[in-house]
Short mmCIF file of C-alpha atoms in Angstrom, two decimals:
data_model
loop_
_atom_site.label_atom_id
_atom_site.label_comp_id
_atom_site.label_asym_id
_atom_site.label_seq_id
_atom_site.Cartn_x
_atom_site.Cartn_y
_atom_site.Cartn_z
CA VAL F 1 0.00 0.00 0.00
CA GLY F 2 1.04 3.59 -0.46
CA LYS F 3 0.16 4.53 3.10
CA ILE F 4 -1.50 2.84 6.08
CA SER F 5 -4.69 4.91 6.14
CA GLU F 6 -7.87 4.02 8.02
CA ASN F 7 -9.40 2.76 4.78
CA ASN F 8 -6.38 0.58 3.95
CA LYS F 9 -6.33 -0.81 7.51
CA ALA F 10 -9.98 -1.83 7.08
CA ILE F 11 -9.12 -3.65 3.83
CA PHE F 12 -6.15 -5.36 5.48
CA ASN F 13 -8.10 -6.46 8.57
CA ALA F 14 -10.97 -7.84 6.48
CA PHE F 15 -8.49 -9.70 4.28
CA VAL F 16 -6.61 -11.21 7.22
CA ASN F 17 -9.80 -12.24 9.03
CA THR F 18 -11.19 -13.94 5.93
CA VAL F 19 -8.11 -15.62 4.52
CA GLY F 20 -7.55 -17.66 7.69
CA LYS F 21 -5.21 -17.81 10.69
CA GLU F 22 -2.90 -20.32 9.03
CA VAL F 23 -1.91 -17.77 6.36
CA VAL F 24 0.97 -15.37 7.09
CA VAL F 25 0.23 -11.86 5.79
CA ASP F 26 2.74 -8.98 5.77
CA ILE F 27 2.03 -5.37 4.84
CA CYS F 28 4.55 -3.01 3.20
CA THR F 29 4.24 0.71 2.47
CA TYR F 30 5.95 2.59 -0.37
CA ASN F 31 4.84 6.13 0.63
CA TYR F 32 3.53 6.79 -2.91
CA LYS F 33 7.10 6.74 -4.29
CA SER F 34 7.82 4.66 -7.39
CA ASP F 35 11.41 3.92 -6.34
CA ASN F 36 10.21 2.49 -3.03
CA PHE F 37 7.47 0.58 -4.84
CA ARG F 38 9.91 -1.16 -7.18
CA GLU F 39 12.44 -1.82 -4.42
CA ILE F 40 9.85 -3.52 -2.17
CA ILE F 41 8.66 -5.76 -5.02
CA SER F 42 12.18 -6.66 -6.15
CA ASN F 43 13.28 -7.48 -2.60
CA ASN F 44 10.31 -9.76 -2.01
CA LEU F 45 10.12 -11.71 -5.27
CA GLY F 46 9.62 -15.40 -4.47
CA ASN F 47 8.90 -14.75 -0.79
CA TYR F 48 5.10 -15.10 -1.05
CA HIS F 49 2.51 -17.20 -2.81
CA TYR F 50 0.39 -14.11 -3.60
CA TYR F 51 1.01 -10.38 -3.92
CA VAL F 52 -1.91 -8.04 -3.20
CA ILE F 53 -0.97 -4.55 -4.36
CA MET F 54 -2.70 -1.15 -4.25
CA PRO F 55 -0.78 0.77 -6.96
CA HIS F 56 -1.93 4.26 -5.94
CA LEU F 57 -0.02 7.05 -7.72
CA ILE F 58 2.01 4.46 -9.61
CA GLU F 59 2.17 5.44 -13.26
CA GLU F 60 2.39 2.87 -16.04
CA THR F 61 6.00 3.64 -16.87
CA GLU F 62 8.24 1.05 -18.49
CA GLU F 63 10.17 0.60 -15.23
CA ASN F 64 7.08 0.06 -13.08
CA ILE F 65 5.39 -2.35 -15.48
CA LYS F 66 8.61 -4.30 -16.01
CA CYS F 67 8.91 -4.69 -12.24
CA LEU F 68 5.30 -5.85 -11.80
CA LYS F 69 5.63 -8.35 -14.65
CA LYS F 70 8.24 -10.18 -12.59
CA ILE F 71 5.28 -11.41 -10.50
CA SER F 72 3.36 -14.24 -12.18
CA GLY F 73 -0.11 -13.05 -13.21
CA GLU F 74 -1.95 -15.76 -11.28
CA ARG F 75 -0.18 -14.61 -8.10
CA LEU F 76 -0.91 -10.87 -8.51
CA ILE F 77 -4.06 -9.10 -7.28
CA LEU F 78 -4.44 -5.35 -7.82
CA LEU F 79 -6.78 -3.50 -5.47
CA ASP F 80 -8.64 -0.20 -6.01
CA LYS F 81 -6.76 0.64 -9.22
CA SER F 82 -6.09 -1.42 -12.32
CA LEU F 83 -3.18 -1.05 -14.72
CA THR F 84 -4.16 -1.52 -18.36
CA SER F 85 -0.78 -3.01 -19.25
CA LEU F 86 -1.43 -5.91 -16.85
CA GLN F 87 -5.21 -6.22 -16.80
CA SER F 88 -5.51 -9.41 -18.82
CA ASN F 89 -2.85 -11.28 -16.84
CA ASN F 90 -3.79 -10.71 -13.19
CA SER F 91 -6.78 -10.44 -10.87
CA SER F 92 -8.15 -7.06 -9.84
CA ILE F 93 -10.80 -5.46 -7.64
CA VAL F 94 -11.41 -1.86 -8.62
CA CYS F 95 -13.88 0.93 -8.00
CA ASN F 96 -14.86 3.01 -11.02
CA THR F 97 -14.70 6.11 -8.85
CA GLY F 98 -16.03 8.71 -11.29
CA GLU F 99 -19.06 6.64 -12.29
CA GLU F 100 -19.74 5.50 -8.73
CA ILE F 101 -19.58 8.93 -7.06
CA PHE F 102 -21.99 10.20 -9.71
CA ARG F 103 -24.34 7.22 -9.21
CA VAL F 104 -24.58 7.35 -5.41
CA MET F 105 -25.02 11.12 -5.32
CA GLN F 106 -27.66 10.97 -8.05
CA GLN F 107 -29.57 8.37 -6.00
CA HIS F 108 -29.90 10.97 -3.23
CA VAL F 109 -30.26 14.08 -5.38
CA ARG F 110 -33.38 15.22 -3.51
CA ILE F 111 -31.40 15.67 -0.30
CA PHE F 112 -28.81 17.83 -2.05
CA LYS F 113 -31.50 20.11 -3.48
CA LYS F 114 -32.06 21.74 -0.08
CA TYR F 115 -28.56 23.23 -0.32
CA LYS F 116 -27.37 26.01 -2.63
CA SER F 117 -23.79 24.92 -3.28
CA LEU F 118 -21.61 21.79 -3.14
CA ASN F 119 -17.90 21.73 -2.28
CA LEU F 120 -15.40 18.93 -2.90
CA VAL F 121 -12.54 19.30 -0.42
CA LEU F 122 -9.29 17.77 -1.67
CA THR F 123 -6.21 16.89 0.35
CA GLU F 124 -2.55 16.12 -0.13
CA GLU F 125 -2.56 13.83 2.92
CA GLU F 126 -4.72 11.02 1.53
CA TYR F 127 -4.78 9.30 -1.87
CA PHE F 128 -7.87 9.88 -4.00
CA ASP F 129 -8.68 8.94 -7.58
CA SER F 130 -8.75 12.00 -9.86
CA GLU F 131 -11.88 10.55 -11.51
CA LEU F 132 -13.71 11.44 -8.30
CA ILE F 133 -13.46 15.11 -9.35
CA THR F 134 -14.91 14.25 -12.78
CA GLY F 135 -17.88 12.37 -11.32
CA PHE F 136 -18.57 15.12 -8.77
CA ARG F 137 -18.47 17.80 -11.47
CA GLU F 138 -20.79 15.85 -13.78
CA PHE F 139 -23.32 15.37 -10.98
CA CYS F 140 -23.32 19.09 -10.15
CA GLU F 141 -23.57 20.17 -13.79
CA LEU F 142 -26.39 17.73 -14.59
CA ASN F 143 -28.43 19.00 -11.63
CA ALA F 144 -27.48 22.68 -12.03
CA PHE F 145 -25.73 22.93 -8.64
CA ASP F 146 -23.17 25.62 -7.95
CA PHE F 147 -19.97 23.86 -6.95
CA GLN F 148 -16.34 24.39 -6.02
CA VAL F 149 -13.26 22.21 -5.66
CA LEU F 150 -11.33 23.34 -2.59
CA ASP F 151 -7.74 22.64 -1.58
CA GLY F 152 -8.28 21.81 2.09
CA LEU F 153 -10.43 23.51 4.73
CA GLN F 154 -7.85 24.48 7.34
CA ASP F 155 -8.07 28.19 6.51
CA GLU F 156 -11.67 28.21 5.29
CA VAL F 157 -14.87 29.23 7.07
CA VAL F 158 -17.82 27.01 6.10
CA GLU F 159 -20.83 28.81 4.69
CA GLU F 160 -24.52 28.37 5.37
CA GLY F 161 -26.37 26.46 2.64
CA HIS F 162 -23.24 24.63 1.51
CA VAL F 163 -22.37 20.92 1.44
CA TYR F 164 -18.76 19.84 2.01
CA LEU F 165 -17.51 16.44 0.83
CA THR F 166 -14.17 15.89 2.61
CA MET F 167 -11.42 13.41 1.69
CA ASP F 168 -9.37 13.90 4.87
CA ASP F 169 -10.53 13.63 8.48
CA ALA F 170 -8.61 16.78 9.45
CA ASP F 171 -10.78 18.76 7.03
CA LEU F 172 -13.90 17.05 8.38
CA VAL F 173 -13.03 18.17 11.92
CA ALA F 174 -12.22 21.70 10.68
CA ALA F 175 -15.65 21.86 9.01
CA ILE F 176 -17.42 20.72 12.19
CA LYS F 177 -15.54 23.26 14.32
CA SER F 178 -16.33 26.08 11.88
CA ALA F 179 -20.01 25.11 11.79
CA GLN F 180 -20.22 24.93 15.59
CA SER F 181 -18.50 28.30 16.05
CA GLN F 182 -21.15 29.86 13.79
CA LYS F 183 -23.94 27.87 15.50
CA PHE F 184 -24.94 26.19 12.21
CA GLU F 185 -27.02 23.03 12.57
CA LEU F 186 -25.61 20.09 10.62
CA GLY F 187 -28.08 18.57 8.18
CA LYS F 188 -30.10 21.78 7.96
CA GLN F 189 -27.96 24.88 7.58
CA ILE F 190 -24.87 23.04 6.41
CA GLY F 191 -24.20 19.54 5.04
CA LEU F 192 -21.16 17.33 5.63
CA ILE F 193 -20.13 14.11 3.88
CA SER F 194 -16.93 12.18 4.53
CA LEU F 195 -15.20 9.80 2.14
CA ASN F 196 -15.07 6.34 3.75
CA ASP F 197 -16.46 5.28 7.10
CA SER F 198 -15.08 4.56 10.57
CA CYS F 199 -16.72 3.61 13.85
CA TYR F 200 -16.50 7.12 15.29
CA LYS F 201 -18.21 8.76 12.30
CA GLU F 202 -21.43 7.05 13.35
CA ILE F 203 -21.52 9.18 16.51
CA LEU F 204 -19.35 12.23 15.67
CA ALA F 205 -21.49 15.40 15.73
CA GLY F 206 -24.61 13.23 15.84
CA GLY F 207 -23.52 11.11 12.85
CA ILE F 208 -21.51 11.94 9.71
CA SER F 209 -22.91 10.90 6.33
CA ILE F 210 -20.36 8.94 4.30
CA ILE F 211 -19.61 7.73 0.79
CA SER F 212 -17.64 4.50 1.03
CA THR F 213 -15.64 2.30 -1.32
CA GLN F 214 -16.66 -0.63 0.95
CA PRO F 215 -13.17 -1.62 2.17
CA ASN F 216 -14.40 -4.61 4.19
CA GLN F 217 -15.97 -6.20 1.12
CA MET F 218 -12.85 -5.44 -0.94
CA GLY F 219 -10.62 -7.23 1.58
CA GLN F 220 -12.97 -10.19 1.80
CA LEU F 221 -13.19 -10.50 -1.98
CA ALA F 222 -9.39 -10.43 -2.32
CA SER F 223 -9.11 -13.35 0.09
CA GLN F 224 -11.82 -15.21 -1.85
CA ILE F 225 -9.81 -14.88 -5.06
CA ILE F 226 -6.85 -16.53 -3.32
CA LYS F 227 -8.98 -19.32 -1.87
CA GLU F 228 -10.63 -20.08 -5.22
CA GLY F 229 -7.33 -19.85 -7.12
CA LYS F 230 -8.92 -18.30 -10.21
CA ARG F 231 -8.14 -15.04 -11.95
CA GLN F 232 -10.98 -12.55 -11.53
CA ASN F 233 -11.62 -8.92 -12.42
CA ASN F 234 -14.25 -7.38 -10.18
CA SER F 235 -15.81 -3.93 -9.86
CA MET F 236 -16.66 -2.72 -6.35
CA PRO F 237 -19.65 -0.35 -6.04
CA MET F 238 -19.64 2.61 -3.69
CA GLU F 239 -22.32 3.09 -1.07
CA MET F 240 -23.70 6.20 0.58
CA ILE F 241 -24.89 6.08 4.19
CA LEU F 242 -27.07 8.99 5.26
CA ARG F 243 -26.74 10.34 8.80
CA LYS F 244 -27.61 13.55 10.59
CA SER F 245 -24.88 15.67 8.99
CA LEU F 246 -26.65 15.82 5.61
#
């Protein structure tokens, strides 16, 4: 993985719990750096029966693809992002982020109509698929919503009548603090959505609405592929859970 985020930990835990206690599972991080990525793979060739890789921010350069091709296709599973140069030779579980963010938001379009503007809050701290921006923009344009793409919320004051979709928990907390300082009521005067779930988001500020890539199911499905021993290419749908904050 690029980084041990809460979402990646959920995938890892679900994978470990499903694959069985008799299986030894190690986790390595490459910090979103291609050099680290290639070094970890090269140093571990032949050490494992299967390699489950999340190639976030790994471009399909000749060096990277050459390195990945050293792993036999039937032993390689790509999670969350596919690489077209390898797609026919390995298993994969991906989320078509642009299509999925559009679909789940469109399912709940009536809720968004009580707000006057939607804001997508990006971050440099967490990985996100750039297609998420495309899907968000298409949803807003189709439904004639005013919208902005913001670079973090640390220096921003949230505005009444706005929805904020945050990628990073630090921005989520900043939005809650700003709303509370202005005595805005979540779910009425301001809307908050967080990307991916955690146990505390169910109770934070009365409940934070989330859009999730379903990490538990992704981890379980990866372990199933190993147990069945067959190459598979699966698409993982997103889900939206509504809570008080929207």
